[in-house]
Tab-separated table of C-alpha atoms and ligand atoms in Angstrom:
chain	number	residue	atom	x	y	z
E	1	MET	CA	9.377	-7.026	-7.771
E	2	LYS	CA	11.775	-6.466	-4.868
E	3	PHE	CA	10.984	-4.796	-1.525
E	4	ASP	CA	13.410	-4.080	1.292
E	5	VAL	CA	11.902	-2.959	4.574
E	6	VAL	CA	14.038	-1.232	7.203
E	7	THR	CA	12.477	-1.629	10.643
E	8	ILE	CA	13.153	-2.353	14.288
E	9	PHE	CA	10.437	-5.047	14.097
E	10	PRO	CA	11.326	-7.294	11.123
E	11	ARG	CA	9.154	-10.092	12.498
E	12	MET	CA	6.055	-7.914	12.067
E	13	ILE	CA	6.785	-7.734	8.337
E	14	GLU	CA	7.543	-11.451	8.060
E	15	ALA	CA	4.374	-12.393	9.972
E	16	GLY	CA	2.269	-9.991	7.909
E	17	LEU	CA	3.386	-11.647	4.691
E	18	ALA	CA	3.111	-15.250	5.798
E	19	GLU	CA	-0.490	-15.747	4.604
E	20	GLY	CA	-2.914	-14.871	1.850
E	21	VAL	CA	-2.560	-13.853	-1.762
E	22	VAL	CA	0.577	-11.759	-1.270
E	23	GLY	CA	2.088	-14.445	0.970
E	24	ARG	CA	1.694	-16.907	-1.905
E	25	GLY	CA	3.309	-14.369	-4.252
E	26	VAL	CA	6.281	-14.268	-1.876
E	27	GLU	CA	6.369	-18.052	-1.635
E	28	LYS	CA	6.353	-18.361	-5.429
E	29	GLY	CA	9.191	-15.828	-5.656
E	30	ILE	CA	7.144	-13.332	-7.720
E	31	VAL	CA	7.516	-10.821	-4.906
E	32	ASP	CA	10.799	-10.760	-3.044
E	33	VAL	CA	10.523	-9.079	0.375
E	34	ARG	CA	13.420	-8.719	2.770
E	35	ALA	CA	12.987	-7.200	6.235
E	36	HIS	CA	16.168	-5.653	7.672
E	37	ASP	CA	16.552	-5.176	11.407
E	38	LEU	CA	17.679	-1.574	11.896
E	39	ARG	CA	19.605	-2.610	15.013
E	40	THR	CA	22.069	-4.613	12.932
E	41	PHE	CA	23.222	-1.280	11.446
E	42	THR	CA	24.168	0.242	14.807
E	43	THR	CA	27.748	0.309	16.048
E	44	ASP	CA	27.387	0.605	19.826
E	45	ARG	CA	27.098	-2.156	22.389
E	46	HIS	CA	23.452	-1.360	23.167
E	47	ARG	CA	22.427	-1.309	19.492
E	48	THR	CA	20.868	2.120	19.949
E	49	VAL	CA	18.475	3.280	17.240
E	50	ASP	CA	16.985	6.330	19.012
E	51	ASP	CA	17.974	9.321	21.092
E	52	VAL	CA	16.415	12.306	22.857
E	53	PRO	CA	15.182	15.152	20.642
E	54	TYR	CA	17.337	18.266	20.269
E	55	GLY	CA	15.402	21.206	21.722
E	56	GLY	CA	13.656	18.956	24.257
E	57	GLY	CA	10.108	17.694	24.191
E	58	PRO	CA	8.476	14.302	24.601
E	59	GLY	CA	9.574	10.940	23.236
E	60	MET	CA	12.558	9.712	21.306
E	61	VAL	CA	13.740	10.297	17.751
E	62	MET	CA	15.199	7.610	15.465
E	63	LYS	CA	18.844	8.237	14.632
E	64	VAL	CA	20.072	8.977	11.124
E	65	GLU	CA	23.241	6.823	11.010
E	66	PRO	CA	21.618	3.327	11.145
E	67	PHE	CA	19.314	4.271	8.244
E	68	VAL	CA	22.254	5.495	6.162
E	69	ARG	CA	24.154	2.262	6.846
E	70	ALA	CA	21.094	0.146	6.110
E	71	LEU	CA	20.801	1.764	2.681
E	72	GLU	CA	24.508	1.229	1.976
E	73	THR	CA	24.081	-2.474	2.749
E	74	ILE	CA	20.900	-2.791	0.678
E	75	ARG	CA	22.644	-1.122	-2.286
E	76	ALA	CA	25.621	-3.462	-1.966
E	77	GLU	CA	23.600	-6.655	-1.508
E	78	ARG	CA	20.430	-6.015	-3.488
E	79	GLY	CA	21.322	-3.293	-5.984
E	80	THR	CA	20.370	0.378	-6.251
E	81	PRO	CA	16.655	0.783	-5.504
E	82	ASP	CA	14.302	2.692	-7.807
E	83	ALA	CA	12.638	4.378	-4.845
E	84	VAL	CA	13.359	4.792	-1.144
E	85	VAL	CA	10.052	5.532	0.553
E	86	LEU	CA	9.901	7.117	3.963
E	87	LEU	CA	6.590	6.126	5.569
E	88	SER	CA	5.220	9.141	7.366
E	89	PRO	CA	1.846	10.753	8.099
E	90	GLN	CA	3.302	13.887	6.490
E	91	GLY	CA	3.871	12.276	3.104
E	92	ARG	CA	1.868	12.317	-0.122
E	93	LEU	CA	-1.268	10.226	0.231
E	94	PHE	CA	-0.795	6.604	-0.908
E	95	ASP	CA	-3.682	5.574	-3.172
E	96	GLN	CA	-4.381	3.146	-6.037
E	97	GLY	CA	-2.588	5.456	-8.475
E	98	GLU	CA	0.517	5.442	-6.265
E	99	ALA	CA	0.281	1.640	-5.969
E	100	GLN	CA	0.117	1.395	-9.756
E	101	ARG	CA	3.140	3.677	-10.129
E	102	LEU	CA	5.233	1.717	-7.592
E	103	SER	CA	4.280	-1.599	-9.235
E	104	GLY	CA	6.039	-0.336	-12.366
E	105	LEU	CA	9.326	-0.078	-10.445
E	106	GLY	CA	11.544	-3.082	-9.890
E	107	HIS	CA	12.921	-2.355	-6.441
E	108	VAL	CA	11.405	-0.323	-3.604
E	109	VAL	CA	12.833	0.299	-0.134
E	110	LEU	CA	10.438	1.161	2.703
E	111	LEU	CA	11.705	2.963	5.815
E	112	CYS	CA	9.653	2.451	8.978
E	113	GLY	CA	9.702	4.994	11.773
E	114	ARG	CA	8.710	4.539	15.422
E	115	TYR	CA	8.496	6.807	18.495
E	116	GLU	CA	8.244	10.542	17.607
E	117	GLY	CA	9.533	9.800	14.121
E	118	ILE	CA	12.843	9.812	12.284
E	119	ASP	CA	15.653	12.394	12.302
E	120	GLU	CA	14.803	14.887	9.543
E	121	ARG	CA	18.134	14.195	7.790
E	122	VAL	CA	16.883	10.738	6.748
E	123	ARG	CA	14.383	12.611	4.550
E	124	ASP	CA	17.186	14.606	2.944
E	125	LEU	CA	19.925	11.987	2.678
E	126	VAL	CA	18.228	8.602	2.308
E	127	ALA	CA	14.603	8.871	1.194
E	128	THR	CA	13.633	9.713	-2.368
E	129	GLU	CA	9.979	10.181	-1.448
E	130	GLU	CA	7.583	10.229	1.473
E	131	LEU	CA	4.211	8.441	1.548
E	132	SER	CA	1.334	8.467	4.024
E	133	ILE	CA	-1.398	5.832	4.305
E	134	GLY	CA	-3.963	8.370	5.518
E	135	ASP	CA	-4.652	11.348	7.708
E	136	PHE	CA	-4.151	9.545	10.992
E	137	VAL	CA	-1.150	8.456	13.031
E	138	VAL	CA	-0.235	4.841	13.774
E	139	SER	CA	2.540	3.764	16.141
E	140	GLY	CA	5.026	2.669	13.526
E	141	GLY	CA	5.766	2.318	9.830
E	142	GLU	CA	5.409	-1.477	9.759
E	143	THR	CA	1.630	-1.580	9.204
E	144	PRO	CA	1.883	1.119	6.518
E	145	ALA	CA	4.745	-0.841	4.878
E	146	LEU	CA	2.659	-4.042	4.814
E	147	LEU	CA	-0.238	-2.128	3.352
E	148	VAL	CA	1.931	-0.641	0.590
E	149	ILE	CA	3.513	-4.035	-0.194
E	150	ASP	CA	0.064	-5.641	-0.393
E	151	ALA	CA	-1.532	-2.998	-2.640
E	152	VAL	CA	1.505	-2.870	-4.949
E	153	SER	CA	1.999	-6.645	-5.108
E	154	ARG	CA	-1.616	-7.215	-6.180
E	155	MET	CA	-0.717	-5.397	-9.379
E	156	VAL	CA	2.333	-7.505	-10.113
E	157	PRO	CA	1.358	-10.115	-12.741
E	158	GLY	CA	1.008	-13.592	-11.245
E	159	VAL	CA	0.300	-12.530	-7.653
E	160	VAL	CA	-3.490	-12.445	-7.966
E	161	GLY	CA	-4.468	-15.514	-9.994
E	162	ASP	CA	-7.210	-13.825	-12.002
E	163	ARG	CA	-6.011	-10.586	-13.635
E	164	GLU	CA	-9.624	-9.526	-14.244
E	165	SER	CA	-10.230	-9.432	-10.513
E	166	VAL	CA	-7.547	-6.741	-10.037
E	167	GLU	CA	-8.820	-4.772	-13.021
E	168	GLN	CA	-12.333	-4.735	-11.528
E	169	ASP	CA	-11.253	-3.715	-8.022
E	170	SER	CA	-12.458	-0.429	-6.600
E	171	PHE	CA	-10.385	2.538	-7.903
E	172	ALA	CA	-8.793	0.514	-10.722
E	173	GLN	CA	-11.111	2.220	-13.239
E	174	GLY	CA	-11.557	5.313	-11.086
E	175	ILE	CA	-14.836	4.067	-9.560
E	176	LEU	CA	-15.906	1.634	-6.825
E	177	ASP	CA	-16.439	-2.078	-7.433
E	178	TYR	CA	-19.955	-3.464	-8.070
E	179	PRO	CA	-21.801	-5.485	-5.352
E	180	HIS	CA	-20.948	-9.184	-5.072
E	181	TYR	CA	-23.204	-12.091	-4.102
E	182	THR	CA	-22.807	-15.834	-3.720
E	183	ARG	CA	-25.116	-18.739	-2.733
E	184	PRO	CA	-27.741	-18.978	-1.283
E	185	ALA	CA	-29.965	-17.057	-3.691
E	186	GLU	CA	-32.145	-16.004	-0.764
E	187	PHE	CA	-31.139	-15.391	2.843
E	188	GLU	CA	-33.407	-14.044	5.590
E	189	GLY	CA	-35.766	-12.584	3.016
E	190	ARG	CA	-33.022	-10.907	0.973
E	191	ARG	CA	-32.826	-12.118	-2.581
E	192	VAL	CA	-29.891	-11.872	-4.937
E	193	PRO	CA	-30.908	-9.535	-7.847
E	194	ASP	CA	-32.695	-11.606	-10.528
E	195	VAL	CA	-30.369	-10.445	-13.287
E	196	LEU	CA	-27.419	-12.248	-11.640
E	197	LEU	CA	-29.366	-15.520	-11.745
E	198	SER	CA	-30.515	-15.010	-15.336
E	199	GLY	CA	-27.381	-16.365	-17.029
E	200	HIS	CA	-27.610	-13.413	-19.453
E	201	HIS	CA	-23.984	-12.193	-19.551
E	202	ALA	CA	-24.575	-8.928	-21.382
E	203	GLU	CA	-27.348	-7.972	-18.938
E	204	VAL	CA	-25.145	-8.921	-15.967
E	205	ARG	CA	-22.347	-6.703	-17.321
E	206	LYS	CA	-24.780	-3.801	-17.822
E	207	TRP	CA	-26.184	-4.188	-14.307
E	208	ARG	CA	-22.720	-4.309	-12.743
E	209	THR	CA	-21.551	-1.172	-14.538
E	210	ALA	CA	-24.722	0.682	-13.526
E	211	GLU	CA	-24.397	-0.485	-9.892
E	212	ALA	CA	-20.704	0.456	-9.724
E	213	LEU	CA	-21.525	3.950	-10.987
E	214	ARG	CA	-24.563	4.285	-8.710
E	215	ARG	CA	-22.692	3.381	-5.550
E	216	THR	CA	-19.715	5.543	-6.508
E	217	GLN	CA	-22.068	8.501	-7.001
E	218	GLU	CA	-23.690	7.718	-3.652
E	219	ARG	CA	-20.550	7.031	-1.586
E	220	ARG	CA	-17.689	8.783	-3.372
E	221	PRO	CA	-19.032	11.527	-5.661
E	222	ASP	CA	-15.499	12.995	-5.658
E	223	LEU	CA	-14.348	10.014	-7.778
E	224	ILE	CA	-17.028	10.698	-10.416
E	225	GLU	CA	-15.959	14.350	-10.474
E	226	ASP	CA	-12.279	13.324	-10.905
E	227	ARG	CA	-13.253	10.998	-13.755
E	228	ARG	CA	-15.211	13.758	-15.506
E	229	ARG	CA	-12.275	16.148	-15.162
E	230	THR	CA	-9.810	13.543	-16.548
E	231	GLU	CA	-12.128	12.730	-19.470
E	232	ALA	CA	-12.602	16.448	-20.247
E	233	LYS	CA	-8.815	16.944	-20.201
E	234	GLU	CA	-8.288	13.938	-22.501
E	235	THR	CA	-10.846	15.150	-25.066
E	236	LYS	CA	-9.214	18.614	-25.084
E	237	GLN	CA	-5.764	17.157	-25.888
H	1	LIG	N1	5.308	12.539	15.267
H	1	LIG	C1	5.053	12.048	13.945
H	1	LIG	C2	4.149	13.027	13.225
H	1	LIG	O1	3.200	13.504	13.835
H	1	LIG	O2	4.350	13.291	12.013
H	1	LIG	C3	4.368	10.679	13.988
H	1	LIG	C4	5.247	9.587	14.458
H	1	LIG	S1	4.457	7.999	14.405
H	1	LIG	C5	3.959	7.760	16.069
H	1	LIG	C6	5.792	6.862	14.216
H	1	LIG	C7	6.003	6.346	12.809
H	1	LIG	O3	4.850	5.679	12.357
H	1	LIG	C8	6.302	7.380	11.751
H	1	LIG	O4	7.661	7.768	11.755
H	1	LIG	C9	5.911	6.648	10.475
H	1	LIG	O5	6.946	5.816	10.004
H	1	LIG	C10	4.755	5.779	10.943
H	1	LIG	N2	3.436	6.345	10.596
H	1	LIG	C11	2.512	6.812	11.456
H	1	LIG	N3	1.413	7.233	10.827
H	1	LIG	C12	1.629	7.023	9.509
H	1	LIG	C13	0.865	7.261	8.334
H	1	LIG	N4	-0.341	7.809	8.377
H	1	LIG	N5	1.400	6.907	7.151
H	1	LIG	C14	2.630	6.346	7.070
H	1	LIG	N6	3.408	6.117	8.157
H	1	LIG	C15	2.919	6.443	9.356
């Protein structure tokens, strides 16, 4: 799986991928991430990536030309991407389903904005889609890009050692994960549920499924509703 990230802060991407499970995936070459400094695609002496907004108003807007040139270079050096994602709070919400979809693609480019955002023509001329990490605004697209790379890479075979762990994650089956415990069996008066100490695998499985459903109903009833709707649709077809 190949990612190219276009940013004015390539070191943020490199640092964010230096450790952990995804970092090891990068090290092993299962995930190939390249961060491109947007300033290398400028043509003026000052390496300008932003300018004042037409019509006035606060802040600066990122220029269209460096993004267009960055994509030309990525195409020439790394091949034509399957998706060019503009990270923006105005995009479609990125969730586990979106992560699953992107993990099925071979090559994804992520465009990171800063300041007031990016010239609207980048949406029209460069991006093939627009994704948001949630209904809030962060200062730049680098954290969203790292988040997308992490969630997508977890689904690429070989990145997470134990495949079962990804399949049991929250949202993978449309519900939340079950509660986890490790030693000691008792801590400050709180005991690990007896069933987990019983060694009875079928009972453990039953308990985990029941707990996952119970906490989903309690915390995210919308997910249970979605699951019911999907199941009803599937039985109709
Ligand atoms: N003025 C813009 C707006 O309200 O739509 C927000 C600009 S934000 C300060 C700068 C950059 O951070 C954006 O261009 C985008 O790349 C990134 N960003 C901020 N919030 C985001 C979110 N929720 N999802 C994805 N990217 C986000």
